[in-house]
Amino acid sequence: MPSRLQGVIATSIVALLVTAGCSAGSGTSNPPEQEAKELTVGLIAEPASLDFTRNDGAAIPQALLLNVYEGLVKLDANGKIVPLLAKGYTVSDDRRTYTFTLREGAKFSNDAPFTAEDAAFSINRVKTDWTVSLKAGMDVVDTAVATNPTTLQVTLKQPSNSWLFRMTTRIGAMFSRTGINDLATKPIGTGPYTMKSWKRGDVMTLAANPDYWGTKPPTETVSLKYFKDPTAMNNALLTGSIDVVSSVQAPDSLGQFKDTSKFQIIEGTTNGEVVMSFNDGKAPFTDKRVRQAICYAIDRQAVIDTAWAGHGELIGSMVPPTDPWYEDLSKLYPYDPEKAKTLLAQAGTPKLTLRFRIPNLPYAVAAAQVVKSQLADVGITAQIDVLEFPARWLSEVFTNADYDMSMIAHVEPRDIASWANPKYYWRYDNKQVQKLLAEADSGTEEEQVAKTKQAARILAEDAAADWLFLFPNLIAAKVGVKGLPKNVISEAFDLTAVSKS
Amino acid sequence: MVLRLLKRTAVFVASIAAATIVVFAFMAVLPGDPAEVALGVNATPEAVAALRAEFGTDRPPVVQYLDWVGSLVTGDFGISYVTRDLIGPQVVDRLLVTLWLVVTSMVLAVLIAVPVGTVMAVRHRGLSGLALSALSQLGIAVPAFLAGILAVAFFAVRLGWLPSGGWTPPNQDPVSFVQHLILPAAALGIAQAAVLARYVRTAVLDVLREDYLRTARAKGLTPYRALLRHGLRNAAIPVSTVLGLQLATLLVGAIVVERVFVIPGLGSLLLDGVANRDLLLVQGVVMVLVVAVLLVNYLVDVLYTALDPRLRTS
């Protein structure tokens, strides 16, 4: 009798596994040669809602900008501002008035045509109805008026290059005057895709817009599947339930995709500068020699090797290589512990103890260990204090500047501007940098490039922070997926050219 | 019996009231400001202050607490700081997913534990009993999330039999639903089965020593027949208590397993809520979990009374 009972248990377990195996195994058939109509992309960090006029965070524009919503202008693959819903634009001699000539025939997914009235409405609405902090980018606008159905005139209070750049971000997105009732769940834009469905906590599906004014996207349905856990996302690609891992969160795991007959790895750059910040407003960081000493004491390549498996670029200042004012400043402070010790002795602080308060993010925790041991070699004790991100880090380091050193990736595009703000958490107050960045903003394009470049160089020479490295854009995808954006230059994850064969 | 039920009900209600205080107090001392997190790194202090006023987090804690409990009584969980949606429907949505997971693994645990535990008891000196005991020890030692990770590595990634994660609602595609449910439910259920089997073993051993069972066997019944006819109902009493207590473990396990298997359940909602300092949402979810556990214990108590005639008269 007991043996019969045991037998029943054993057979039922085996039967369960076998039936599961049979039914699920059929999913892994060979992909057809022609272009597939569906594609699934794995992403980290799901949007809280679909309304980026009221919800901050990178996830909403990542999914919707360029795909569902379009602006008058966008960034091309090289980081240059090019027309999108505008056919072109002119700038007046005093650089305060922009005249946009709009594309004809573009329409919203609610069938309303896109006109200059909508453009003026969208720009004006940022100031009145948006609640996210980024709306401040529109403060410089004095008036936005439709002079005829295809001409929009925007007058600024003072010249601002950064305004035109911000028009490529979410605040430049064009909305329909009749399509803003339910932005949190039903976004209505002019883009090549429309929102088909969204299962919160799981997957968002975009469908190709049959009435799109421009080149139609090669894939009919793109699903954005959200993962909390990077390992789960990698597994999903390995088992074939997704086609693309949009950003590899643990570069150590890239080895899983080394079979080039099945997978491809795409490596580009991002806007994410991993900055080891100093609290520049208080001792000992008010002494430039201390800041320089720390920069000499750190072997940044060793930091990349530990924190991000050797992937990533050395930068040396707050500028990624895709910005027009990039220059390689990574060799300004080569690894030289002896020089570091000398500088510290000169500064009168041969032995230092610093509060190194970092967020509990994998790269920061890994990199901090390297930094700590290298600083110990030159006589600096770094007391690592790991803070939960975002809540605790934001409140203690970012808001209250209660730290000596910290470390975080600054992912906002063209964020060198934050160095002009003496109240920002690194409390860096340099009148020359502030002046240069202000002039860069109001000058011509050439002036903008020259002055921003100069500001970046001053920051680097002044050792205002230690720019450890630039995050790489690491994408893992099935072989046959084409058109993925190599570099991350804007807020959007551009799906308009992605296809799968 | 009526007095006993009344007493239990009073304890049940008082426990919930106490839980609201504890849950709220924990949220209040959690470092980090919801408004700061919601607005991110570009926020101005004015914007943060305005949002605090909108959320009502700038009011005294006592006012916030009373406000929250007041709405809870009417079934209103409030509005999420992050999504600006009603919390109630979100919780119900996610709870349904988690319930599938928990109930399936519970059923699985019972289906495995009752026969295995019975064999362990009847054969407690034999080889099969000892082998099963060792196996259950292993099952207890391995946490559900580790079992989950191993199951994914083997059955999904290596063999490709089952999906590595994700979720399909049963009404959308029943086959896919079952496929997605098997691994997480097994990861959760097997560990529970191992624990439960040991309780079943003890309960059955106790019953086997009872006089009425000896009588039954003396009348010619085999040990298993005697157990089935006279013993299992009595053995079910302590086991049902444990089962109720295990629900709490299951819910906690489900939170972790949901993350391993990318399941949009209550656990994922809770973890996201904590990370985003979506305090009202976290409070709501935790209260649902607390009430669920208390309710089960309460029901177990009631069941206990129903199963054991001795308690009805006392």
Coordinates of C-alpha atoms in Angstrom, one line a residue, chain A:
Chain A
M1 CA 0.0 0.0 0.0
P2 CA 2.6 2.6 0.9
S3 CA 4.5 1.8 -2.3
R4 CA 1.4 2.4 -4.3
L5 CA 0.9 5.8 -2.7
Q6 CA 4.5 6.8 -3.3
G7 CA 4.1 5.6 -6.9
V8 CA 1.1 7.9 -7.4
I9 CA 3.1 10.9 -6.1
A10 CA 6.1 10.2 -8.3
T11 CA 4.0 9.6 -11.4
S12 CA 2.0 12.7 -10.9
I13 CA 5.1 14.9 -10.6
V14 CA 6.6 13.4 -13.7
A15 CA 3.4 13.8 -15.6
L16 CA 3.2 17.4 -14.6
L17 CA 6.7 18.1 -15.8
V18 CA 6.3 16.2 -19.0
T19 CA 3.0 17.8 -20.0
A20 CA 4.6 21.2 -19.3
G21 CA 7.6 20.3 -21.4
C22 CA 5.5 19.2 -24.3
S23 CA 3.3 22.2 -24.5
A24 CA 5.9 24.9 -23.9
G25 CA 8.6 23.3 -26.1
S26 CA 6.7 24.1 -29.3
G27 CA 7.4 27.8 -28.8
T28 CA 11.0 27.6 -30.0
S29 CA 10.5 27.1 -33.7
N30 CA 12.8 28.6 -36.3
P31 CA 12.2 32.3 -37.2
P32 CA 10.9 32.9 -40.7
E33 CA 13.2 34.6 -43.1
Q34 CA 10.9 37.5 -44.0
E35 CA 10.5 40.5 -41.7
A36 CA 8.6 39.7 -38.6
K37 CA 5.5 41.8 -37.7
E38 CA 6.1 41.7 -34.0
L39 CA 9.0 42.6 -31.8
T40 CA 9.4 42.5 -28.0
V41 CA 11.9 44.8 -26.2
G42 CA 12.8 44.3 -22.6
L43 CA 13.2 47.4 -20.5
I44 CA 14.0 48.3 -16.9
A45 CA 11.8 50.7 -14.9
E46 CA 8.2 51.0 -16.0
P47 CA 6.4 54.3 -16.3
A48 CA 4.2 55.3 -13.5
S49 CA 1.6 56.7 -15.9
L50 CA 1.8 57.7 -19.5
D51 CA 1.4 61.4 -18.8
F52 CA 4.9 63.0 -18.8
T53 CA 3.3 66.4 -18.3
R54 CA 2.5 65.4 -14.7
N55 CA 4.8 62.5 -14.0
D56 CA 8.6 62.9 -13.9
G57 CA 11.1 60.1 -14.6
A58 CA 12.8 58.8 -17.7
A59 CA 10.5 55.9 -18.5
I60 CA 7.6 57.7 -20.1
P61 CA 9.6 59.7 -22.7
Q62 CA 11.8 56.6 -23.3
A63 CA 8.7 54.7 -24.5
L64 CA 6.7 57.5 -26.0
L65 CA 8.9 60.3 -27.4
L66 CA 9.6 59.9 -31.2
N67 CA 7.5 56.8 -31.2
V68 CA 4.1 58.2 -30.2
Y69 CA 4.8 61.9 -29.6
E70 CA 6.9 64.0 -31.9
G71 CA 8.4 67.5 -31.5
L72 CA 9.1 70.2 -34.0
V73 CA 12.7 69.2 -33.9
K74 CA 14.7 66.2 -32.8
L75 CA 18.3 65.0 -32.3
D76 CA 19.7 63.0 -35.1
A77 CA 22.1 60.0 -34.5
N78 CA 25.0 62.4 -34.2
G79 CA 23.4 64.6 -31.6
K80 CA 22.6 67.4 -34.0
I81 CA 19.2 69.3 -33.9
V82 CA 17.3 68.6 -37.0
P83 CA 13.7 69.3 -38.1
L84 CA 10.9 66.8 -37.5
L85 CA 7.3 68.2 -37.5
A86 CA 8.8 71.4 -38.7
K87 CA 10.2 71.4 -42.2
G88 CA 12.7 74.0 -41.1
Y89 CA 13.2 77.1 -39.0
T90 CA 14.9 80.4 -39.1
V91 CA 16.3 82.4 -36.2
S92 CA 16.2 86.2 -36.1
D93 CA 19.4 88.3 -35.8
D94 CA 18.9 89.0 -32.1
R95 CA 18.4 85.2 -31.6
R96 CA 15.1 85.8 -29.9
T97 CA 12.6 84.9 -32.5
Y98 CA 12.3 81.4 -34.1
T99 CA 10.0 81.0 -37.1
F100 CA 9.1 77.4 -37.7
T101 CA 7.6 76.2 -41.0
L102 CA 5.5 73.2 -40.3
R103 CA 5.0 70.0 -42.2
E104 CA 1.6 69.6 -44.0
G105 CA -0.4 66.4 -43.9
A106 CA 0.7 65.4 -40.4
K107 CA -2.1 64.3 -38.2
F108 CA -2.8 63.1 -34.7
S109 CA -3.9 59.6 -33.9
N110 CA -7.4 61.0 -33.0
D111 CA -7.6 62.1 -36.7
A112 CA -7.2 65.8 -35.9
P113 CA -4.7 67.5 -38.3
F114 CA -1.5 69.0 -36.9
T115 CA -1.5 72.7 -37.3
A116 CA 0.5 75.7 -36.0
E117 CA -2.4 76.3 -33.5
D118 CA -1.6 72.9 -31.9
A119 CA 2.0 73.8 -31.8
A120 CA 1.4 77.1 -30.1
F121 CA -1.1 75.4 -27.7
S122 CA 1.4 72.7 -26.8
I123 CA 4.2 75.2 -26.0
N124 CA 1.9 77.5 -24.0
R125 CA 0.4 74.6 -22.1
V126 CA 3.8 73.6 -20.7
K127 CA 3.8 76.7 -18.5
T128 CA 0.2 76.5 -17.5
D129 CA -0.7 72.8 -17.1
W130 CA 2.5 70.8 -16.7
T131 CA 3.6 70.0 -13.1
V132 CA 7.0 68.3 -13.6
S133 CA 10.1 70.2 -12.8
L134 CA 11.4 70.0 -16.4
K135 CA 8.7 72.5 -17.4
A136 CA 11.1 75.2 -16.3
G137 CA 12.8 74.7 -19.7
M138 CA 9.9 76.6 -21.2
D139 CA 10.1 79.6 -18.9
V140 CA 12.3 81.6 -21.3
V141 CA 9.4 81.6 -23.9
D142 CA 7.7 85.0 -24.1
T143 CA 5.1 84.2 -26.8
A144 CA 4.2 81.3 -29.1
V145 CA 1.8 82.3 -31.9
A146 CA 0.4 80.7 -35.0
T147 CA 0.8 83.2 -37.8
N148 CA -0.9 80.9 -40.3
P149 CA -1.8 77.2 -40.2
T150 CA 1.7 76.2 -41.1
T151 CA 3.8 78.9 -39.5
L152 CA 4.7 79.2 -35.8
Q153 CA 6.5 82.1 -34.3
V154 CA 8.2 81.7 -30.9
T155 CA 9.7 84.7 -29.2
L156 CA 12.0 84.2 -26.3
K157 CA 12.6 86.7 -23.4
Q158 CA 16.4 86.4 -24.0
P159 CA 18.4 84.3 -26.5
S160 CA 18.7 80.7 -25.4
N161 CA 20.3 77.8 -27.3
S162 CA 19.3 75.4 -24.6
W163 CA 15.6 76.3 -25.3
L164 CA 15.9 74.8 -28.8
F165 CA 17.6 71.8 -27.4
R166 CA 14.8 71.4 -24.8
M167 CA 12.4 71.4 -27.7
T168 CA 13.9 68.0 -28.7
T169 CA 13.0 66.6 -25.2
R170 CA 9.6 65.8 -23.8
I171 CA 8.7 69.5 -23.2
G172 CA 8.8 70.0 -27.0
A173 CA 6.3 67.2 -27.6
M174 CA 3.3 68.3 -29.8
F175 CA -0.2 67.6 -28.4
S176 CA -3.6 67.8 -30.1
R177 CA -5.9 70.5 -28.7
T178 CA -8.6 67.8 -28.7
G179 CA -6.5 64.9 -27.4
I180 CA -5.4 65.8 -23.9
N181 CA -8.3 64.5 -21.8
D182 CA -6.8 61.2 -20.8
L183 CA -3.0 61.6 -21.2
A184 CA -2.3 59.2 -18.3
T185 CA -3.7 56.2 -20.3
K186 CA -4.4 57.4 -23.9
P187 CA -1.5 59.4 -25.3
I188 CA -2.4 61.0 -28.7
G189 CA 0.5 62.1 -30.8
T190 CA 1.6 62.4 -34.5
G191 CA 4.2 59.6 -34.3
P192 CA 4.8 56.5 -36.3
Y193 CA 3.3 54.4 -33.4
T194 CA 0.1 54.6 -31.4
M195 CA -0.5 53.2 -28.0
K196 CA -2.4 49.9 -28.3
S197 CA -2.5 48.6 -24.8
W198 CA -0.8 48.8 -21.4
K199 CA -0.9 46.1 -18.8
R200 CA 0.6 47.9 -15.8
G201 CA 3.4 46.1 -14.2
D202 CA 4.0 44.0 -17.3
V203 CA 3.9 45.1 -20.9
M204 CA 3.1 48.1 -23.1
T205 CA 2.2 47.5 -26.8
L206 CA 2.7 50.0 -29.6
A207 CA 1.0 49.5 -33.0
A208 CA 2.2 51.1 -36.2
N209 CA 0.2 54.2 -37.1
P210 CA -1.4 53.5 -40.5
D211 CA -1.8 57.2 -41.2
Y212 CA 1.7 58.2 -40.3
W213 CA 2.9 61.2 -42.4
G214 CA 6.5 60.0 -42.7
T215 CA 8.2 56.7 -43.4
K216 CA 6.2 53.9 -41.9
P217 CA 8.0 51.8 -39.3
P218 CA 9.1 48.3 -40.5
T219 CA 7.5 46.5 -37.5
E220 CA 3.8 46.5 -37.0
T221 CA 3.7 45.8 -33.3
V222 CA 6.3 46.5 -30.7
S223 CA 5.9 45.3 -27.2
L224 CA 7.8 46.9 -24.4
K225 CA 8.1 44.4 -21.6
Y226 CA 9.2 45.8 -18.2
F227 CA 11.5 43.9 -15.8
K228 CA 12.5 44.7 -12.3
D229 CA 15.3 42.2 -12.2
P230 CA 18.1 42.3 -14.8
T231 CA 18.6 38.5 -14.5
A232 CA 15.0 37.9 -15.4
M233 CA 15.4 40.2 -18.4
N234 CA 18.5 38.3 -19.6
N235 CA 16.7 35.0 -19.1
A236 CA 13.8 36.2 -21.2
L237 CA 16.1 36.9 -24.1
L238 CA 17.9 33.5 -23.6
T239 CA 14.6 31.7 -23.6
G240 CA 13.2 33.7 -26.6
S241 CA 10.4 35.5 -24.9
I242 CA 11.9 38.9 -25.8
D243 CA 14.0 39.9 -28.8
V244 CA 16.0 42.8 -27.3
V245 CA 17.5 43.6 -23.9
S246 CA 17.5 47.3 -24.2
S247 CA 20.2 48.0 -21.7
V248 CA 22.4 45.3 -20.2
Q249 CA 22.4 46.1 -16.5
A250 CA 25.2 43.7 -15.4
P251 CA 27.9 43.6 -18.1
D252 CA 29.3 40.5 -16.4
S253 CA 26.4 38.7 -17.9
L254 CA 27.3 39.5 -21.5
G255 CA 29.0 36.1 -21.7
Q256 CA 25.6 34.5 -21.8
F257 CA 25.1 36.1 -25.3
K258 CA 28.4 35.2 -26.8
D259 CA 26.9 32.7 -29.3
T260 CA 27.0 35.0 -32.3
S261 CA 24.8 32.6 -34.3
K262 CA 21.9 33.5 -32.0
F263 CA 22.8 36.9 -30.4
Q264 CA 24.4 40.2 -31.1
I265 CA 25.8 42.8 -28.7
I266 CA 25.6 46.5 -29.7
E267 CA 27.9 48.8 -27.7
G268 CA 27.6 52.6 -27.9
T269 CA 27.7 55.6 -25.6
T270 CA 25.2 57.2 -23.4
N271 CA 24.7 60.6 -21.6
G272 CA 25.4 58.9 -18.3
E273 CA 28.5 60.4 -16.6
V274 CA 29.4 58.5 -13.5
V275 CA 30.5 61.4 -11.3
M276 CA 32.3 61.0 -8.1
S277 CA 31.2 64.2 -6.5
F278 CA 33.0 66.3 -3.9
N279 CA 31.1 68.6 -1.6
D280 CA 33.0 71.6 -3.1
G281 CA 31.4 74.1 -0.7
K282 CA 33.1 72.8 2.5
A283 CA 36.5 71.8 3.8
P284 CA 38.6 69.9 2.8
F285 CA 37.2 70.2 -0.7
T286 CA 37.4 74.0 -0.8
D287 CA 41.2 73.3 -1.3
K288 CA 41.9 72.6 -5.0
R289 CA 44.9 70.5 -4.1
V290 CA 42.8 68.0 -2.1
R291 CA 40.5 67.6 -5.1
Q292 CA 43.4 67.2 -7.5
A293 CA 45.0 64.7 -5.1
I294 CA 42.0 62.5 -5.2
C295 CA 41.8 62.7 -9.0
Y296 CA 45.5 61.5 -9.1
A297 CA 44.9 58.8 -6.5
I298 CA 42.2 57.0 -8.6
D299 CA 42.9 54.6 -11.3
R300 CA 39.7 55.1 -13.3
Q301 CA 40.3 52.2 -15.7
A302 CA 40.4 49.9 -12.6
V303 CA 37.1 51.4 -11.5
I304 CA 35.5 50.6 -14.9
D305 CA 36.9 47.1 -14.8
T306 CA 35.4 46.4 -11.5
A307 CA 32.2 48.3 -11.7
W308 CA 31.2 47.7 -15.3
A309 CA 33.3 44.8 -16.5
G310 CA 35.6 47.1 -18.5
H311 CA 32.8 48.5 -20.6
G312 CA 32.5 52.3 -20.7
E313 CA 34.6 55.3 -21.7
L314 CA 36.9 57.5 -19.8
I315 CA 35.7 61.1 -20.1
G316 CA 37.4 63.6 -17.7
S317 CA 34.6 66.2 -17.6
M318 CA 30.8 66.6 -17.8
V319 CA 30.6 66.0 -21.5
P320 CA 29.8 62.8 -23.4
P321 CA 31.4 62.3 -26.8
T322 CA 28.0 62.8 -28.6
D323 CA 27.8 66.5 -27.6
P324 CA 29.1 69.0 -30.1
W325 CA 31.6 70.5 -27.5
Y326 CA 33.3 67.2 -26.6
E327 CA 37.0 67.0 -26.2
D328 CA 39.0 64.2 -24.6
L329 CA 40.0 65.5 -21.1
S330 CA 40.5 62.0 -19.6
K331 CA 44.3 62.3 -19.4
L332 CA 44.4 65.4 -17.3
Y333 CA 44.9 63.6 -14.1
P334 CA 46.7 60.3 -14.8
Y335 CA 46.9 57.7 -12.0
D336 CA 49.8 58.9 -9.8
P337 CA 49.5 58.1 -6.1
E338 CA 52.9 59.7 -5.3
K339 CA 51.7 63.0 -6.7
A340 CA 48.5 62.6 -4.8
K341 CA 50.4 62.2 -1.5
T342 CA 52.6 65.3 -2.3
L343 CA 49.5 67.4 -3.0
L344 CA 47.8 66.3 0.2
A345 CA 51.0 67.1 2.2
Q346 CA 51.1 70.5 0.6
A347 CA 47.4 71.1 1.5
G348 CA 48.3 70.2 5.1
T349 CA 46.0 67.2 5.1
P350 CA 48.2 64.1 4.8
K351 CA 45.6 62.1 6.7
L352 CA 41.9 62.6 5.9
T353 CA 38.7 60.9 6.8
L354 CA 35.8 61.4 4.4
R355 CA 32.2 60.4 4.5
F356 CA 31.6 58.6 1.2
R357 CA 27.9 58.4 0.9
I358 CA 26.8 56.4 -2.1
P359 CA 23.4 55.1 -3.5
N360 CA 22.7 51.4 -3.2
L361 CA 23.1 51.0 -7.0
P362 CA 25.2 48.1 -8.2
Y363 CA 27.8 50.2 -10.1
A364 CA 28.2 52.6 -7.2
V365 CA 28.7 49.9 -4.6
A366 CA 31.2 48.1 -6.8
A367 CA 33.1 51.2 -7.8
A368 CA 33.2 52.6 -4.2
Q369 CA 35.2 49.6 -3.0
V370 CA 37.9 50.3 -5.6
V371 CA 37.9 54.0 -4.8
K372 CA 38.1 53.3 -1.1
S373 CA 41.2 51.0 -1.4
Q374 CA 43.0 53.4 -3.8
L375 CA 42.3 56.3 -1.5
A376 CA 43.7 54.3 1.5
D377 CA 47.0 54.0 -0.5
V378 CA 47.4 57.8 -0.3
G379 CA 46.3 58.1 3.3
I380 CA 42.6 58.9 2.9
T381 CA 40.1 57.0 4.8
A382 CA 36.8 56.8 2.9
Q383 CA 33.9 55.7 5.1
I384 CA 31.4 54.1 2.8
D385 CA 27.8 54.7 3.8
V386 CA 25.3 53.0 1.4
L387 CA 22.0 54.9 1.1
E388 CA 18.9 53.5 -0.4
F389 CA 18.2 55.0 -3.8
P390 CA 16.3 57.0 -4.7
A391 CA 14.6 58.0 -1.4
R392 CA 17.4 58.3 1.1
W393 CA 20.1 59.4 -1.3
L394 CA 17.9 62.1 -2.7
S395 CA 17.0 63.5 0.7
E396 CA 20.4 63.3 2.4
V397 CA 22.9 63.8 -0.3
F398 CA 21.1 65.6 -3.1
T399 CA 18.8 67.8 -1.2
N400 CA 20.7 68.5 2.0
A401 CA 24.3 68.1 0.7
D402 CA 25.1 66.1 3.9
Y403 CA 28.1 64.3 2.5
D404 CA 31.8 64.7 1.7
M405 CA 32.0 62.5 -1.4
S406 CA 29.3 60.7 -3.3
M407 CA 28.9 58.9 -6.6
I408 CA 26.1 58.7 -9.1
A409 CA 25.5 58.5 -12.9
H410 CA 24.1 61.8 -14.2
V411 CA 22.0 60.7 -17.1
E412 CA 20.2 64.0 -18.2
P413 CA 21.4 65.2 -21.6
R414 CA 23.6 68.3 -21.7
D415 CA 23.7 68.4 -17.9
I416 CA 26.9 70.4 -17.8
A417 CA 24.6 73.4 -17.1
S418 CA 24.1 72.1 -13.6
W419 CA 27.7 73.2 -12.8
A420 CA 26.5 76.8 -13.2
N421 CA 24.1 76.4 -10.3
P422 CA 25.9 77.0 -6.9
K423 CA 23.0 75.5 -5.0
Y424 CA 23.3 72.2 -6.8
Y425 CA 24.4 69.4 -4.4
W426 CA 28.0 69.7 -5.3
R427 CA 27.9 73.3 -4.2
Y428 CA 30.3 74.4 -6.9
D429 CA 30.5 78.1 -7.2
N430 CA 32.7 79.4 -10.0
K431 CA 31.8 82.7 -11.5
Q432 CA 33.8 82.1 -14.7
V433 CA 32.0 78.8 -15.4
Q434 CA 28.7 80.5 -14.7
K435 CA 29.5 83.3 -17.1
L436 CA 30.8 81.0 -19.9
L437 CA 27.8 78.7 -19.7
A438 CA 25.4 81.7 -19.7
E439 CA 27.2 83.2 -22.8
A440 CA 27.2 79.8 -24.5
D441 CA 23.4 79.7 -24.1
S442 CA 22.7 83.1 -25.6
G443 CA 25.4 83.1 -28.3
T444 CA 25.5 81.7 -31.8
E445 CA 26.0 78.0 -32.5
E446 CA 29.8 78.5 -32.8
E447 CA 30.0 80.5 -29.7
Q448 CA 27.9 77.9 -27.9
V449 CA 30.4 75.2 -28.8
A450 CA 33.5 77.2 -28.0
K451 CA 32.3 78.5 -24.7
T452 CA 30.8 75.3 -23.4
K453 CA 34.1 73.5 -24.4
Q454 CA 36.0 76.1 -22.4
A455 CA 33.7 75.7 -19.3
A456 CA 34.2 71.9 -19.5
R457 CA 37.9 72.3 -19.5
I458 CA 37.9 74.6 -16.5
L459 CA 35.7 72.1 -14.6
A460 CA 38.2 69.4 -15.4
E461 CA 41.3 71.4 -14.6
D462 CA 39.8 72.6 -11.4
A463 CA 39.0 69.0 -10.4
A464 CA 35.5 70.1 -9.5
A465 CA 34.7 66.4 -9.3
D466 CA 36.2 63.2 -10.5
W467 CA 34.5 62.0 -13.6
L468 CA 35.0 58.3 -13.3
F469 CA 33.6 57.1 -16.6
L470 CA 30.8 57.3 -19.0
F471 CA 28.2 54.5 -19.0
P472 CA 28.2 52.5 -22.3
N473 CA 25.0 51.7 -24.1
L474 CA 25.0 47.9 -24.1
I475 CA 22.2 46.2 -26.0
A476 CA 21.8 42.5 -26.4
A477 CA 19.5 41.3 -29.2
K478 CA 18.6 38.3 -31.2
V479 CA 20.5 38.0 -34.5
G480 CA 18.3 39.6 -37.2
V481 CA 17.1 42.5 -35.2
K482 CA 18.1 45.6 -37.0
G483 CA 17.8 49.4 -36.6
L484 CA 18.5 49.6 -32.9
P485 CA 19.9 53.0 -31.8
K486 CA 23.6 52.5 -31.0
N487 CA 24.1 55.6 -28.9
V488 CA 21.7 57.1 -26.3
I489 CA 21.6 60.8 -27.1
S490 CA 18.1 61.8 -26.2
E491 CA 15.3 60.8 -23.8
A492 CA 13.7 58.6 -26.4
F493 CA 14.2 54.9 -27.2
D494 CA 13.8 55.3 -30.9
L495 CA 11.9 52.3 -32.2
T496 CA 11.0 53.8 -35.6
A497 CA 13.5 51.8 -37.6
V498 CA 13.7 48.6 -35.6
S499 CA 12.9 45.4 -37.5
K500 CA 13.4 41.7 -37.1
S501 CA 14.0 39.1 -39.7

